[in-house]
Amino acid sequence: MPMTNPGPAKIRAIHPLPLRIMHGVNALAIVTMIGSGWQIYDASPLFDFNFPSSITIGQWLGAAIAWHLAAMWLLMLNGLAYLIWGISSGHFRRKFLPLAPRKIITEFAAALRFQLPHQSGVYNQVQRAMYVGIIALGIIMVISGLAIWKPVQFSWLTDLCGGYFIARYVHFFAMSLIVAFIIIHLLLVALIPKVLWPMIAGGQVKEAP
Amino acid sequence: MSPLMLDRRRLLLRATSLAAVGLLPGCDYNDPKHPDISDRILQFMSRFNDRVQAALFDPHKLAPTFSENLITNPPRFNAFYDIAQAPEVDPLTFRLKVSGLVTDQSAWSLDRLRSMTQESQITRMTCVEGWRVIGQWSGVPLRQFLAKIGADLTARYVTFRCADGYYSSIDMPSALQAQTILALDFLGKPLTAPFGAPVRLRIPVKLGFKNPKSVTAIEVGNTYTGGYWEDQGYNWFSGS
């Protein structure tokens, strides 16, 4: 079927400006939260290990808590802005949907064999699953964090997490999964370095006519 | 990618990592009297968190209570000194001093404290370090004590000073919460020296370090008095 001339293809940023700002703020907030969280963990470890103080933020419990409870506002407000922007701008719908569980598995297998090509501006199924997963983890992190911070005033959140004692484990394991995500995230950037600059400067991609 | 762009990228990365390294480890509250820039930011945020917590505080919200079989026994000792160094207070000569915005400044003996209605409860004490214990404390509800001494219940702070030099202060709404007590007994027996004998504050709506032990003086006032840990950088309100 003959197509009408679409005219010159529109150029748009791979990552729109609000997303880049929120990504940067989130990186700063999450590094501060994790680093100070490790120091807080060390005051009363859940397992038979400590985080070396050379990689924690705040050199003693009081300083670490001060960092944690200051950066939590940055994390929560930025996260809230991201959710509102993601839903209202259609970003989530356009980028994350549709999510097909079977395709996630086949594309994940292809990715492991390095046979999943990278397309600028389009997320493959594995990426979609990862990004939706990390948003869910962020929400679990905030809920379990509030449950630990306010087990009386927000006792319903603490109950939701299985009580104060278990909420600490939920918070810890959600942190572990987020750290795993960050490691994979950074490894992939190292593998495909051309994706780094667009997250800072925006980049350019031709919009489908 | 052009070489120019690569250089810009490297420069930017280096600049941000330098900034992060320079800023983050700065705040250690090592020297609270001489705060650096990040100390000041954190202090500002901590004061902000005090106000948020005061606004979140629901005076009618009760801390959860537990059944007897969940009590942590033996209880866990925690202080800024070793258990052997806990202060020994003679219960016979003990007097609890009262001062500030109160109409009756007479000191209280233990007998006089015990003559008041006693309240018993099994509650959770959450430590700022993350661990928690469950215990059964009983004693005089602080709001009844404050009413008895004619305290100005609109005052902002209630300050506690202790036999071991420890001190802490709490906001009036938390002081008036129904479960806040001047505890005299643990598991039905008088408190022992390491656990705050002869009288300690037991306040389930705040973290453990806001539960001063071996209290010897109570002040009611409108001037901020801080606390032993609070002055070193712990959040003052530290509500649960």
mmCIF file of C-alpha atoms in Angstrom, chain B residues 42-230:
data_model
loop_
_atom_site.group_PDB
_atom_site.id
_atom_site.type_symbol
_atom_site.label_atom_id
_atom_site.label_comp_id
_atom_site.label_asym_id
_atom_site.label_seq_id
_atom_site.Cartn_x
_atom_site.Cartn_y
_atom_site.Cartn_z
ATOM 1 C CA LEU B 42 21.702 18.063 58.554
ATOM 2 C CA GLN B 43 20.848 20.072 61.661
ATOM 3 C CA PHE B 44 18.343 22.075 59.632
ATOM 4 C CA MET B 45 16.787 18.833 58.331
ATOM 5 C CA SER B 46 16.719 17.354 61.854
ATOM 6 C CA ARG B 47 14.815 20.422 63.152
ATOM 7 C CA PHE B 48 12.472 20.055 60.172
ATOM 8 C CA ASN B 49 11.960 16.379 61.094
ATOM 9 C CA ASP B 50 11.185 17.454 64.690
ATOM 10 C CA ARG B 51 8.346 19.617 63.366
ATOM 11 C CA VAL B 52 7.083 16.897 61.011
ATOM 12 C CA GLN B 53 7.033 14.348 63.830
ATOM 13 C CA ALA B 54 5.242 16.775 66.177
ATOM 14 C CA ALA B 55 2.607 17.256 63.457
ATOM 15 C CA LEU B 56 2.347 13.487 62.858
ATOM 16 C CA PHE B 57 2.000 12.757 66.566
ATOM 17 C CA ASP B 58 -1.519 11.614 67.426
ATOM 18 C CA PRO B 59 -2.043 12.011 71.209
ATOM 19 C CA HIS B 60 -4.820 9.408 71.156
ATOM 20 C CA LYS B 61 -2.845 6.794 69.243
ATOM 21 C CA LEU B 62 -1.712 4.072 71.636
ATOM 22 C CA ALA B 63 1.531 2.176 71.234
ATOM 23 C CA PRO B 64 0.901 -1.555 70.663
ATOM 24 C CA THR B 65 0.773 -3.742 73.775
ATOM 25 C CA PHE B 66 1.870 -7.367 73.917
ATOM 26 C CA SER B 67 1.092 -10.566 75.776
ATOM 27 C CA GLU B 68 3.239 -11.717 78.706
ATOM 28 C CA ASN B 69 4.915 -14.579 76.825
ATOM 29 C CA LEU B 70 6.548 -12.060 74.453
ATOM 30 C CA ILE B 71 8.430 -10.245 77.249
ATOM 31 C CA THR B 72 12.195 -10.118 76.689
ATOM 32 C CA ASN B 73 13.677 -11.712 79.799
ATOM 33 C CA PRO B 74 16.357 -11.070 80.929
ATOM 34 C CA PRO B 75 16.036 -7.500 79.648
ATOM 35 C CA ARG B 76 18.795 -6.003 77.496
ATOM 36 C CA PHE B 77 21.106 -3.496 79.167
ATOM 37 C CA ASN B 78 22.112 -0.409 77.218
ATOM 38 C CA ALA B 79 23.769 2.824 78.363
ATOM 39 C CA PHE B 80 26.743 5.026 77.547
ATOM 40 C CA TYR B 81 28.725 3.104 80.199
ATOM 41 C CA ASP B 82 29.295 -0.488 81.321
ATOM 42 C CA ILE B 83 26.618 -2.309 83.329
ATOM 43 C CA ALA B 84 28.862 -2.370 86.449
ATOM 44 C CA GLN B 85 29.012 1.430 86.428
ATOM 45 C CA ALA B 86 25.250 1.960 86.750
ATOM 46 C CA PRO B 87 24.518 4.461 89.536
ATOM 47 C CA GLU B 88 23.350 3.111 92.904
ATOM 48 C CA VAL B 89 20.656 5.352 94.347
ATOM 49 C CA ASP B 90 19.626 4.898 98.014
ATOM 50 C CA PRO B 91 15.840 4.407 97.850
ATOM 51 C CA LEU B 92 15.383 5.753 101.402
ATOM 52 C CA THR B 93 17.074 9.106 100.886
ATOM 53 C CA PHE B 94 15.989 9.418 97.239
ATOM 54 C CA ARG B 95 14.112 12.590 96.381
ATOM 55 C CA LEU B 96 12.750 13.468 92.960
ATOM 56 C CA LYS B 97 13.179 17.227 92.498
ATOM 57 C CA VAL B 98 10.613 19.216 90.554
ATOM 58 C CA SER B 99 11.186 22.677 89.109
ATOM 59 C CA GLY B 100 10.196 25.150 86.437
ATOM 60 C CA LEU B 101 6.634 26.024 85.461
ATOM 61 C CA VAL B 102 4.961 24.117 88.330
ATOM 62 C CA THR B 103 2.945 25.369 91.311
ATOM 63 C CA ASP B 104 4.201 22.731 93.786
ATOM 64 C CA GLN B 105 7.976 22.413 93.799
ATOM 65 C CA SER B 106 8.195 20.048 96.771
ATOM 66 C CA ALA B 107 10.465 17.032 96.223
ATOM 67 C CA TRP B 108 9.021 13.520 95.977
ATOM 68 C CA SER B 109 10.046 10.483 98.015
ATOM 69 C CA LEU B 110 9.595 6.987 96.595
ATOM 70 C CA ASP B 111 6.787 6.292 99.084
ATOM 71 C CA ARG B 112 4.927 9.349 97.862
ATOM 72 C CA LEU B 113 5.342 8.198 94.233
ATOM 73 C CA ARG B 114 4.089 4.728 95.172
ATOM 74 C CA SER B 115 1.044 6.189 96.928
ATOM 75 C CA MET B 116 -0.251 7.418 93.566
ATOM 76 C CA THR B 117 -2.311 5.263 91.201
ATOM 77 C CA GLN B 118 0.007 2.854 89.370
ATOM 78 C CA GLU B 119 -0.360 1.942 85.707
ATOM 79 C CA SER B 120 1.046 -1.318 84.316
ATOM 80 C CA GLN B 121 1.673 -2.095 80.656
ATOM 81 C CA ILE B 122 3.570 -4.487 78.372
ATOM 82 C CA THR B 123 5.086 -2.412 75.594
ATOM 83 C CA ARG B 124 7.883 -2.452 73.067
ATOM 84 C CA MET B 125 11.035 -0.398 73.573
ATOM 85 C CA THR B 126 12.691 0.342 70.244
ATOM 86 C CA CYS B 127 16.345 1.323 70.304
ATOM 87 C CA VAL B 128 17.765 3.895 67.910
ATOM 88 C CA GLU B 129 20.262 1.156 66.963
ATOM 89 C CA GLY B 130 17.448 -0.930 65.506
ATOM 90 C CA TRP B 131 16.840 -3.682 68.068
ATOM 91 C CA ARG B 132 13.764 -3.842 70.243
ATOM 92 C CA VAL B 133 12.750 -5.458 73.521
ATOM 93 C CA ILE B 134 9.337 -6.034 75.056
ATOM 94 C CA GLY B 135 8.915 -5.419 78.769
ATOM 95 C CA GLN B 136 6.364 -4.909 81.506
ATOM 96 C CA TRP B 137 6.782 -1.622 83.294
ATOM 97 C CA SER B 138 4.502 -0.083 85.897
ATOM 98 C CA GLY B 139 4.456 3.251 87.653
ATOM 99 C CA VAL B 140 2.832 6.670 87.822
ATOM 100 C CA PRO B 141 1.286 8.041 84.619
ATOM 101 C CA LEU B 142 3.303 11.183 83.878
ATOM 102 C CA ARG B 143 0.199 13.199 83.002
ATOM 103 C CA GLN B 144 -1.226 12.520 86.480
ATOM 104 C CA PHE B 145 2.102 13.449 88.057
ATOM 105 C CA LEU B 146 2.277 16.666 86.027
ATOM 106 C CA ALA B 147 -1.299 17.524 86.991
ATOM 107 C CA LYS B 148 -0.492 16.812 90.666
ATOM 108 C CA ILE B 149 2.484 19.198 90.741
ATOM 109 C CA GLY B 150 0.438 21.873 88.978
ATOM 110 C CA ALA B 151 2.609 21.910 85.863
ATOM 111 C CA ASP B 152 1.802 24.322 83.060
ATOM 112 C CA LEU B 153 0.498 21.755 80.573
ATOM 113 C CA THR B 154 0.885 24.242 77.729
ATOM 114 C CA ALA B 155 4.654 24.443 78.311
ATOM 115 C CA ARG B 156 6.777 23.078 75.486
ATOM 116 C CA TYR B 157 9.306 20.837 77.223
ATOM 117 C CA VAL B 158 9.639 18.380 80.082
ATOM 118 C CA THR B 159 13.283 17.737 80.980
ATOM 119 C CA PHE B 160 14.667 14.798 82.941
ATOM 120 C CA ARG B 161 18.028 14.801 84.752
ATOM 121 C CA CYS B 162 19.547 11.576 85.997
ATOM 122 C CA ALA B 163 21.850 10.209 88.708
ATOM 123 C CA ASP B 164 24.412 9.154 86.059
ATOM 124 C CA GLY B 165 24.641 12.596 84.450
ATOM 125 C CA TYR B 166 22.349 11.600 81.585
ATOM 126 C CA TYR B 167 19.617 14.018 80.578
ATOM 127 C CA SER B 168 16.891 14.229 77.960
ATOM 128 C CA SER B 169 13.807 16.258 77.183
ATOM 129 C CA ILE B 170 10.473 15.546 75.541
ATOM 130 C CA ASP B 171 7.585 17.553 74.084
ATOM 131 C CA MET B 172 4.517 18.131 76.245
ATOM 132 C CA PRO B 173 2.016 16.239 74.002
ATOM 133 C CA SER B 174 4.180 13.084 74.239
ATOM 134 C CA ALA B 175 4.554 13.637 78.003
ATOM 135 C CA LEU B 176 0.751 13.694 78.338
ATOM 136 C CA GLN B 177 0.156 10.549 76.242
ATOM 137 C CA ALA B 178 -1.694 7.925 78.304
ATOM 138 C CA GLN B 179 1.113 5.314 78.243
ATOM 139 C CA THR B 180 3.908 7.655 79.328
ATOM 140 C CA ILE B 181 4.786 6.676 82.904
ATOM 141 C CA LEU B 182 7.335 7.296 85.629
ATOM 142 C CA ALA B 183 8.180 3.607 85.949
ATOM 143 C CA LEU B 184 9.029 2.176 89.369
ATOM 144 C CA ASP B 185 8.704 -1.560 88.666
ATOM 145 C CA PHE B 186 9.744 -4.027 85.990
ATOM 146 C CA LEU B 187 7.878 -7.358 85.938
ATOM 147 C CA GLY B 188 6.209 -6.408 89.219
ATOM 148 C CA LYS B 189 9.490 -5.858 91.103
ATOM 149 C CA PRO B 190 11.281 -2.579 91.863
ATOM 150 C CA LEU B 191 13.650 -1.493 89.079
ATOM 151 C CA THR B 192 17.271 -2.576 89.541
ATOM 152 C CA ALA B 193 20.215 -0.188 89.192
ATOM 153 C CA PRO B 194 21.204 -0.987 85.545
ATOM 154 C CA PHE B 195 17.587 -0.626 84.428
ATOM 155 C CA GLY B 196 16.893 2.741 85.981
ATOM 156 C CA ALA B 197 16.271 2.332 89.736
ATOM 157 C CA PRO B 198 14.525 3.818 91.510
ATOM 158 C CA VAL B 199 12.472 5.668 88.873
ATOM 159 C CA ARG B 200 12.796 6.002 85.107
ATOM 160 C CA LEU B 201 10.757 7.491 82.310
ATOM 161 C CA ARG B 202 9.010 4.850 80.217
ATOM 162 C CA ILE B 203 7.605 6.385 77.050
ATOM 163 C CA PRO B 204 6.546 3.850 74.391
ATOM 164 C CA VAL B 205 5.913 6.589 71.782
ATOM 165 C CA LYS B 206 9.618 7.428 71.649
ATOM 166 C CA LEU B 207 12.917 5.651 70.971
ATOM 167 C CA GLY B 208 14.790 3.984 73.832
ATOM 168 C CA PHE B 209 17.277 6.785 74.461
ATOM 169 C CA LYS B 210 14.318 9.085 75.226
ATOM 170 C CA ASN B 211 13.557 6.851 78.261
ATOM 171 C CA PRO B 212 16.034 8.278 80.820
ATOM 172 C CA LYS B 213 16.921 6.057 83.785
ATOM 173 C CA SER B 214 17.474 6.888 87.490
ATOM 174 C CA VAL B 215 15.699 10.225 87.127
ATOM 175 C CA THR B 216 16.473 12.644 89.962
ATOM 176 C CA ALA B 217 14.956 15.875 88.657
ATOM 177 C CA ILE B 218 12.108 16.927 86.379
ATOM 178 C CA GLU B 219 11.827 20.417 84.902
ATOM 179 C CA VAL B 220 8.896 21.946 83.030
ATOM 180 C CA GLY B 221 9.676 24.878 80.769
ATOM 181 C CA ASN B 222 9.644 26.593 77.413
ATOM 182 C CA THR B 223 13.384 26.683 76.831
ATOM 183 C CA TYR B 224 14.914 23.919 74.723
ATOM 184 C CA THR B 225 17.186 21.770 76.904
ATOM 185 C CA GLY B 226 18.309 19.092 74.427
ATOM 186 C CA GLY B 227 19.750 15.878 75.783
ATOM 187 C CA TYR B 228 22.884 13.788 76.194
ATOM 188 C CA TRP B 229 22.627 12.129 72.762
ATOM 189 C CA GLU B 230 20.529 14.862 71.173
#
